[in-house]
Short mmCIF file of C-alpha atoms in Angstrom, two decimals:
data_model
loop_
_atom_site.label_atom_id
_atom_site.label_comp_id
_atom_site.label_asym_id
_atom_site.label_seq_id
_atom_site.Cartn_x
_atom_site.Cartn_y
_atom_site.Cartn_z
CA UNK A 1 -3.13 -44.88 46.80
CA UNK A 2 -4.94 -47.85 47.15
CA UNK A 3 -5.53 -49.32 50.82
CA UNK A 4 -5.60 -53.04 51.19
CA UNK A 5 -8.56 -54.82 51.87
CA UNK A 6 -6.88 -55.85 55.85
CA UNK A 7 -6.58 -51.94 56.32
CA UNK A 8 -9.88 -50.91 55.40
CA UNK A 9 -11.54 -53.75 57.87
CA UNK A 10 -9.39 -52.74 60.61
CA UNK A 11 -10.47 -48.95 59.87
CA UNK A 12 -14.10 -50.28 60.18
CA UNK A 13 -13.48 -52.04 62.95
CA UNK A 14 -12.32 -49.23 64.81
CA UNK A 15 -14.97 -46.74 63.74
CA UNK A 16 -18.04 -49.10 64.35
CA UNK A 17 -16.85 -50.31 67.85
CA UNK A 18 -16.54 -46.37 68.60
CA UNK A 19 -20.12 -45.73 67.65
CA UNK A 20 -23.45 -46.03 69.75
CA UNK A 21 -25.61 -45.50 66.32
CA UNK A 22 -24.25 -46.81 62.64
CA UNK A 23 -25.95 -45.30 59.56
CA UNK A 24 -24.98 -47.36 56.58
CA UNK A 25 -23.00 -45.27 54.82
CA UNK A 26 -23.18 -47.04 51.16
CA UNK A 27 -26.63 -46.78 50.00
CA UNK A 28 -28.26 -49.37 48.90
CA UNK A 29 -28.59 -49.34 45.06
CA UNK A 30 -28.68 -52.10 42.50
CA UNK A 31 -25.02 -52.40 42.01
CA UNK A 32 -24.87 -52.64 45.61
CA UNK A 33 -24.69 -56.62 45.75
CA UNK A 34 -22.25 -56.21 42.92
CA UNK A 35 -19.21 -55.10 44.88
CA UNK A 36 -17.46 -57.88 47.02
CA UNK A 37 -15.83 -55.12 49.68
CA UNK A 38 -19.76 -53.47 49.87
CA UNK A 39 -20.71 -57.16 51.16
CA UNK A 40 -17.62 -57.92 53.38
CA UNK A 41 -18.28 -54.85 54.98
CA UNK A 42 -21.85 -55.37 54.94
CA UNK A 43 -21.17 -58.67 57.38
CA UNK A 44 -19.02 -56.01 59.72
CA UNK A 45 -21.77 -53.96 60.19
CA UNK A 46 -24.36 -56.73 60.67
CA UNK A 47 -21.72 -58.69 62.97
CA UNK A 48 -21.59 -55.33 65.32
CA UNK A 49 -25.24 -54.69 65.29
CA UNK A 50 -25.60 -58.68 66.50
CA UNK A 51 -22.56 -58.67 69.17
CA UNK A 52 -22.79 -54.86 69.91
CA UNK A 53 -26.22 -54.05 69.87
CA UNK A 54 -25.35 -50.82 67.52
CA UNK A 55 -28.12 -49.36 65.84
CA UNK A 56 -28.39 -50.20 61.43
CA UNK A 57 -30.19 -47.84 59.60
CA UNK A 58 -30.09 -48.79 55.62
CA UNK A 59 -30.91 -46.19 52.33
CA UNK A 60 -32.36 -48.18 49.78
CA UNK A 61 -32.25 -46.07 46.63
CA UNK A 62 -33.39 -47.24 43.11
CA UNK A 63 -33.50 -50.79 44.89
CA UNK A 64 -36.51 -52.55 45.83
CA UNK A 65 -35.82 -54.15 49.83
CA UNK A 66 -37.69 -57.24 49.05
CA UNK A 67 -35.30 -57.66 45.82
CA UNK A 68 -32.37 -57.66 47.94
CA UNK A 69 -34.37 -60.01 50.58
CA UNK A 70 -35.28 -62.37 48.55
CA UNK A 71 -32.21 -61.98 46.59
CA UNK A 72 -33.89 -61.32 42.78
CA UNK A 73 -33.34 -59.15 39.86
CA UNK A 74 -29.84 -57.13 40.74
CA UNK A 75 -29.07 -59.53 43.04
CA UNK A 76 -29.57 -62.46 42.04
CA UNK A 77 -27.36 -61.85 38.99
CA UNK A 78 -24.58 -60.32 41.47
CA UNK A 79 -24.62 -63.86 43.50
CA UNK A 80 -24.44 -65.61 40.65
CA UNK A 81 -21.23 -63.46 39.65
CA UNK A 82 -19.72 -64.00 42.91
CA UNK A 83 -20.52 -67.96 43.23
CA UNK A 84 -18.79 -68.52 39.77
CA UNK A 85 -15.84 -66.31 41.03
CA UNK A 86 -15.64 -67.76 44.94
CA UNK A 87 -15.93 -71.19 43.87
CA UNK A 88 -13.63 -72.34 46.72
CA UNK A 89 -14.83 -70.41 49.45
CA UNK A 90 -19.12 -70.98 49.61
CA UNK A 91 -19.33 -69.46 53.15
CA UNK A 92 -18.20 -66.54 52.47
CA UNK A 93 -21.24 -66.08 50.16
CA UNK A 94 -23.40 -67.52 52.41
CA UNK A 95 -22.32 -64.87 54.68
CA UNK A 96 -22.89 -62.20 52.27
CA UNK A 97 -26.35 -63.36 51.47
CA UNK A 98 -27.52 -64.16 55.38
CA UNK A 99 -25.96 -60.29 56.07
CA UNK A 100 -27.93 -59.02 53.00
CA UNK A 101 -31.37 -61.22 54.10
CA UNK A 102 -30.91 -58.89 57.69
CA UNK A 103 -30.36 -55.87 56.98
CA UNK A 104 -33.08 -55.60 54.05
CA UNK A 105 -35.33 -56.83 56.77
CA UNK A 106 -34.49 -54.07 59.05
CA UNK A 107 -37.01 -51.02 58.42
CA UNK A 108 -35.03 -47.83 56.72
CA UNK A 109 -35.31 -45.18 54.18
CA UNK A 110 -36.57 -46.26 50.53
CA UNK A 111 -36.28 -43.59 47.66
CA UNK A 112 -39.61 -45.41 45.98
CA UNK A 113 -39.89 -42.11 43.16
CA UNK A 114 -39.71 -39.15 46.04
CA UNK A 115 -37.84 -36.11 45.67
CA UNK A 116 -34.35 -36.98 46.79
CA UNK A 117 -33.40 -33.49 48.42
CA UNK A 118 -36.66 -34.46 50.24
CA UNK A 119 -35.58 -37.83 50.99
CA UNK A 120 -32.04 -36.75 51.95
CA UNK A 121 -33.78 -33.92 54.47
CA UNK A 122 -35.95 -36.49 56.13
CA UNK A 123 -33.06 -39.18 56.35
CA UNK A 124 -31.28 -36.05 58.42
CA UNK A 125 -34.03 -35.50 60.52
CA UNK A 126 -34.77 -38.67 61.59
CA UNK A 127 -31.23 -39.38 62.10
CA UNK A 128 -30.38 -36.51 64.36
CA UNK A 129 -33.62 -36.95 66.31
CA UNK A 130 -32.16 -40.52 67.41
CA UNK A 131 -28.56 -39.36 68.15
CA UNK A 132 -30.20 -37.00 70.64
CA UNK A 133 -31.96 -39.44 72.31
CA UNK A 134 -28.89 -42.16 72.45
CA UNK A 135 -25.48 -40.43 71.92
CA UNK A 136 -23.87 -40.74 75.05
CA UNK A 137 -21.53 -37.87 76.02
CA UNK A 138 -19.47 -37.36 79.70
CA UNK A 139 -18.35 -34.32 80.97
CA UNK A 140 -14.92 -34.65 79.97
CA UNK A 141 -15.82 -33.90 76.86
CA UNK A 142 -17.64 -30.49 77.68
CA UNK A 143 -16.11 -27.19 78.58
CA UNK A 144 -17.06 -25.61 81.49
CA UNK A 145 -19.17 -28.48 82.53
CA UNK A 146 -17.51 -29.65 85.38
CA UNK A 147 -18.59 -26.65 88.46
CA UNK A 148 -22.17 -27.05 87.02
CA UNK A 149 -22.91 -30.85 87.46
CA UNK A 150 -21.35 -30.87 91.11
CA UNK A 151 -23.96 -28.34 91.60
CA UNK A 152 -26.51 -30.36 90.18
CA UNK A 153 -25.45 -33.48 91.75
CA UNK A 154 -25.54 -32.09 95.21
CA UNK A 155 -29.32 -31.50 94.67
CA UNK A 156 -30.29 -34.67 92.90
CA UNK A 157 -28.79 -36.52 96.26
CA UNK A 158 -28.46 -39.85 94.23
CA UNK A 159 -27.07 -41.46 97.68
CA UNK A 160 -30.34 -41.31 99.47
CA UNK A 161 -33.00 -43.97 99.36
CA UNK A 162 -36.24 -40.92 98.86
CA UNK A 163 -37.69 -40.15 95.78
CA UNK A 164 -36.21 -36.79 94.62
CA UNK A 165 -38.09 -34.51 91.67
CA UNK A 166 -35.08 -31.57 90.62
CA UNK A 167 -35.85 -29.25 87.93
CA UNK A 168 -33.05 -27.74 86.10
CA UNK A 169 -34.37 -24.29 85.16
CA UNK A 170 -33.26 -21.42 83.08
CA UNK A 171 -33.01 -19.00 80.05
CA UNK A 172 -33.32 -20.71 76.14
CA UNK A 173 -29.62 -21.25 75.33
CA UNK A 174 -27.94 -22.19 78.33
CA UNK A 175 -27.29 -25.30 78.30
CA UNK A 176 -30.18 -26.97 80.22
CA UNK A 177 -30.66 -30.08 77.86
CA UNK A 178 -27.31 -30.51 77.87
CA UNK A 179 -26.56 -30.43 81.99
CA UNK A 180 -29.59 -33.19 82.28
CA UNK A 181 -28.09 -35.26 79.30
CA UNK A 182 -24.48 -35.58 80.98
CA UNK A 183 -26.40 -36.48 84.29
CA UNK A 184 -28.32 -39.00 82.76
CA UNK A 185 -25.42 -40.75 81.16
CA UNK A 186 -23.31 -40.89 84.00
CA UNK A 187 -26.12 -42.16 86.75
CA UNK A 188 -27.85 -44.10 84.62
CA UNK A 189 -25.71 -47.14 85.68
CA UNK A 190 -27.12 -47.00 89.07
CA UNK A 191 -30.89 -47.09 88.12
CA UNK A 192 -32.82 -50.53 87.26
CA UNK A 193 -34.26 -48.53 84.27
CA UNK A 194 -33.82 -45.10 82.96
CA UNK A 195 -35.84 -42.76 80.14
CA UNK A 196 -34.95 -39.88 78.25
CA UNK A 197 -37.71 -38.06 76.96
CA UNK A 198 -36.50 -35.62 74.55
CA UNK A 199 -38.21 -32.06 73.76
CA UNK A 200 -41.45 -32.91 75.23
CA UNK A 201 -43.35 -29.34 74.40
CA UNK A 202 -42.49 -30.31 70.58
CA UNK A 203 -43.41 -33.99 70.43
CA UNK A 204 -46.40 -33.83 72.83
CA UNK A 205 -48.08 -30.55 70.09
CA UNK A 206 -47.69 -33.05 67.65
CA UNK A 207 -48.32 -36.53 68.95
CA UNK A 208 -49.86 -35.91 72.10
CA UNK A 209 -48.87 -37.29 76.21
CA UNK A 210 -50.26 -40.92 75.25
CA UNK A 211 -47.04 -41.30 73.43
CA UNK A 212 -45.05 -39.84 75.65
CA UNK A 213 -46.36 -42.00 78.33
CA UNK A 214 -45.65 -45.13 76.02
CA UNK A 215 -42.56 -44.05 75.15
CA UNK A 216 -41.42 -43.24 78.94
CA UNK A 217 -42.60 -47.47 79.25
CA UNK A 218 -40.89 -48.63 76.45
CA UNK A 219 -37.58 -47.26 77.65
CA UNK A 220 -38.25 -48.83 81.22
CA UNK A 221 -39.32 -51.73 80.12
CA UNK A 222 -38.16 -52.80 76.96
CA UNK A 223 -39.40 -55.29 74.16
CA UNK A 224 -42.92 -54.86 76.31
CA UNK A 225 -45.58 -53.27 73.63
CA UNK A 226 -48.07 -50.95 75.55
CA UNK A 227 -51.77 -50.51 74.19
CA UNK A 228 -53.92 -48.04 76.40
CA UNK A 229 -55.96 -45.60 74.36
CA UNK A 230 -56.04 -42.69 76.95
CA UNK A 231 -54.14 -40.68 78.86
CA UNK A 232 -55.51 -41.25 82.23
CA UNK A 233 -55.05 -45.11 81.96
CA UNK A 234 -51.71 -44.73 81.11
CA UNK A 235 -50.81 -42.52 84.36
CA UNK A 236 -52.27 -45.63 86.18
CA UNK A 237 -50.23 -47.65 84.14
CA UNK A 238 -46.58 -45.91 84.97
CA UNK A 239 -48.24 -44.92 88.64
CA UNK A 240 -48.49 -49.08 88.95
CA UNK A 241 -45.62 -50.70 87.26
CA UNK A 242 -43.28 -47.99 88.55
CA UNK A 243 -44.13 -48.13 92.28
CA UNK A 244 -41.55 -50.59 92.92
CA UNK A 245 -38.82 -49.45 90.42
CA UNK A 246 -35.82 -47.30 91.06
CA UNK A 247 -35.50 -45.38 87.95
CA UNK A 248 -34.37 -42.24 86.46
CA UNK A 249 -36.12 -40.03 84.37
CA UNK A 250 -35.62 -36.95 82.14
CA UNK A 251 -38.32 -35.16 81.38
CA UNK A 252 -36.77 -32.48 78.67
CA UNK A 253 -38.38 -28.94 77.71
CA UNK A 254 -42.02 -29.01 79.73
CA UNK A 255 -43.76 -26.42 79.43
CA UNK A 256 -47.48 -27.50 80.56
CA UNK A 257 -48.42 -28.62 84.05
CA UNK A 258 -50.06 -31.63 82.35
CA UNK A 259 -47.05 -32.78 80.77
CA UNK A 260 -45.77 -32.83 84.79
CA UNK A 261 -49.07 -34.53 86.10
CA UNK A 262 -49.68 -37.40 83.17
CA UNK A 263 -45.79 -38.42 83.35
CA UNK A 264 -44.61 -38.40 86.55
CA UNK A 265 -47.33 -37.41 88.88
CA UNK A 266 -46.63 -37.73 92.39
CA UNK A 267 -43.54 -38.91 94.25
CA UNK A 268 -45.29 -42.44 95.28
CA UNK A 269 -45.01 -43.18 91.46
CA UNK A 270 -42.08 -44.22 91.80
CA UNK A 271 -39.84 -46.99 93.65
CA UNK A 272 -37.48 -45.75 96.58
CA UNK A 273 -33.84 -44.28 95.26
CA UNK A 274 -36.19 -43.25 92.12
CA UNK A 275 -34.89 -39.19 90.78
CA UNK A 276 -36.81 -37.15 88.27
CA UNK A 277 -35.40 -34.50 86.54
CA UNK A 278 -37.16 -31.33 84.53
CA UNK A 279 -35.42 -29.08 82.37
CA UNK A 280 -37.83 -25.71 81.98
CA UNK A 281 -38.03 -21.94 80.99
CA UNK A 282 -40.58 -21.57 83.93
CA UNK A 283 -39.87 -21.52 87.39
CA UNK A 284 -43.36 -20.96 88.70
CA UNK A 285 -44.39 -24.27 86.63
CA UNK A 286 -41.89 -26.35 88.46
CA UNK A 287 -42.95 -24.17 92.06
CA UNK A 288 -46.44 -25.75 91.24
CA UNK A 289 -45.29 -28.98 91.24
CA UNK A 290 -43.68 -28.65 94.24
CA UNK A 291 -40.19 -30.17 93.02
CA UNK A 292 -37.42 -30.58 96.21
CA UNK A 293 -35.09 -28.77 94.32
CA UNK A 294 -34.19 -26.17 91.45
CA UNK A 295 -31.25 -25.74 90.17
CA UNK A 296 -30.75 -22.61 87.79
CA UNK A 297 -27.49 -22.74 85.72
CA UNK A 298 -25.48 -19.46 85.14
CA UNK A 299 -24.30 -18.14 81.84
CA UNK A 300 -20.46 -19.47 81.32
CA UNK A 301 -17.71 -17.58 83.01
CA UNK A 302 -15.36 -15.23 81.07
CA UNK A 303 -12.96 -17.54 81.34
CA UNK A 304 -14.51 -19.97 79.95
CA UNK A 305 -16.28 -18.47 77.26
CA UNK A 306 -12.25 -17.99 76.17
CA UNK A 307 -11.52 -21.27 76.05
CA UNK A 308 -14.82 -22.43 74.21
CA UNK A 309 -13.87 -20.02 71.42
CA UNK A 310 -10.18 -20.90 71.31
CA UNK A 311 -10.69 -24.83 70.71
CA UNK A 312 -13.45 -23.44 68.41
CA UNK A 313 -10.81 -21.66 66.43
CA UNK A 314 -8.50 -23.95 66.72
CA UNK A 315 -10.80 -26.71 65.04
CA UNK A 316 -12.25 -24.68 62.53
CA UNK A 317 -8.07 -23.56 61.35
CA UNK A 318 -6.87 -27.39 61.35
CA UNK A 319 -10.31 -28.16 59.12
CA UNK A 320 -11.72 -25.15 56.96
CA UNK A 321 -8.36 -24.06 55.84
CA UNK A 322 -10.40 -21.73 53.33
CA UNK A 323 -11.90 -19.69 55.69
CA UNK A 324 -10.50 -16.22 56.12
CA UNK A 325 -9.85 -15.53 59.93
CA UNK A 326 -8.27 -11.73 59.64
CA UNK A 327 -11.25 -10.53 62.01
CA UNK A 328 -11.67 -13.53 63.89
CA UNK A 329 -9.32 -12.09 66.52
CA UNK A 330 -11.74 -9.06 67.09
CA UNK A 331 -14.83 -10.94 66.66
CA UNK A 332 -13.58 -13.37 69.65
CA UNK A 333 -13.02 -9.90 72.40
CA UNK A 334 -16.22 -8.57 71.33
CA UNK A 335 -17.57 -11.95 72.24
CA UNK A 336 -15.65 -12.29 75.54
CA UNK A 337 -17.06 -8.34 76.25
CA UNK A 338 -20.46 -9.12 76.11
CA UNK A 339 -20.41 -12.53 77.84
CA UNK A 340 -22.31 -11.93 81.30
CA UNK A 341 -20.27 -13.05 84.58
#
């Protein structure tokens, strides 16, 4: 069946106002500019990026981007297509060709002769690295979430006007990341700048604290560009312009007292009502620090490891019809048997 033009923009519509991050699903190839509902959906996407502030991310494959900036080769002979066939309606090509101008601007993935199941694995990467950073999830949504983040909330004290370091500490597995990332989203609002800094053991091995310290700015403080070349005058950087802030920081996965001591420091850091918090495998790391508060999250509850694996089952039945569930039964009680309460 084929679904009217109308339908299809109010299905876009929908999706994109639902999303924090947009990857553009039709890659960019020379027949691209070819294809009138490509380009009216092309302004969609564009229009929510500009009124929305959702994120574009554009595949340019067999196409060269300053082609379709400029509007040459492929292009140019797709335009040309499209003015002889629009006639009567000019702004409507003018909008295709100002939302094609933008988003070739905007810096993505280009084939240019690499290995595509190489390009496709770095396109992943990169994409799931930034929906971990920005995908914005509330408790609601989580099982079992809900007896944990009172917990947590009774340490972090948001109501007082101190500066509070918590550390959320724990086994690999158990849902640390996760308990600091539904915090973050839902206090966030009451902060005059908030950071996230995602898996810091694994970025800081391979890019070292200076850009952790930039990024932790750049989140703060954003469109500023920060150039400091080591990492002790970027603590006096964040020590300075953070004095007098109330923020809210996340410092994910440390597992090296200098990760602590070149990102957050000491408590004067920070501007009154400011709360840190570290998500760790080591206790005696965070005891160093001297943090006010740990809080050490429990494996789930019977009860709830029961309901995690019914929705499970019930998701995977409605979608992977295919898969054969004669021992699924079993494999659930063995599950529930060696959960620990």
């Amino acid at each position: 069946m084929i679904q009217s033009w109308s339908r299809r923009r109010d299905r876009a519509r929908t999706l994109y106002s639902n999303s924090a991050i947009m990857v553009l699903g039709n890659r960019f190839s020379e027949t691209y500019a070819f294809s009138s509902w490509c380009l009216e959906e092309l302004v969609e996407i564009v229009k929510q990026k500009n009124d929305m502030g959702h994120k574009v991310f554009p595949i340019f494959y067999n196409v060269d981007p300053s082609d379709l900036r400029k509007q040459k080769e492929k292009a140019e002979e797709a335009f040309a297509k499209h003015e002889d066939r629009y006639k009567e309606d000019r702004d409507k090509i003018q909008r295709w060709r100002n939302a094609l101008t933008q988003v070739a601007n905007i810096k993505g993935w280009h084939l240019n002769n690499r290995h595509e199941s190489e390009f496709i694995r770095d396109i992943v990467k990169k994409i799931s690295a930034k929906l971990c950073q920005t995908y914005s999830i509330t408790h609601s949504d989580l099982v079992g979430m809900t007896v944990p983040l009172e917990d947590l909330y009774l340490k972090i004290n948001i109501g007082e006007d101190d500066v509070r370091i918590i550390g959320i500490c724990g086994m690999g597995g158990i849902g640390k990341t996760t308990l600091a990332r539904v915090a973050y989203d839902q206090m966030s609002p009451h902060f005059e700048g908030k950071s996230f800094l995602a898996d810091i053991r694994e970025v800081s091995d391979k890019y070292g604290l200076l850009s952790l310290q930039k990024q932790l700015l750049s989140q703060i403080f954003h469109g500023e560009c920060f150039n400091f070349f080591d990492v002790h005058e970027g603590s006096t950087i964040i020590s300075h312009r953070l004095s007098h802030k109330k923020v809210l920081v996340v410092l994910d996965n440390v597992d090296n007292m200098q990760h602590l001591k070149c990102l957050v420091g000491r408590h004067d850091w920070f501007g009154l009502g400011s709360r840190i918090i570290v998500t760790t495998r080591d206790e005696h790391l965070l005891r160093c620090c001297r943090v006010d508060d740990v809080y050490m999250p429990t494996n789930l509850t019977r009860e709830n490891m029961i309901i995690i694996i019914f929705l499970w089952s019930t998701i995977l039945r409605k979608n992977f019809v295919k898969i054969s569930f004669k021992n699924f039964d079993v494999w659930a009680l063995n599950l529930v048997k060696r959960t620990k309460l």
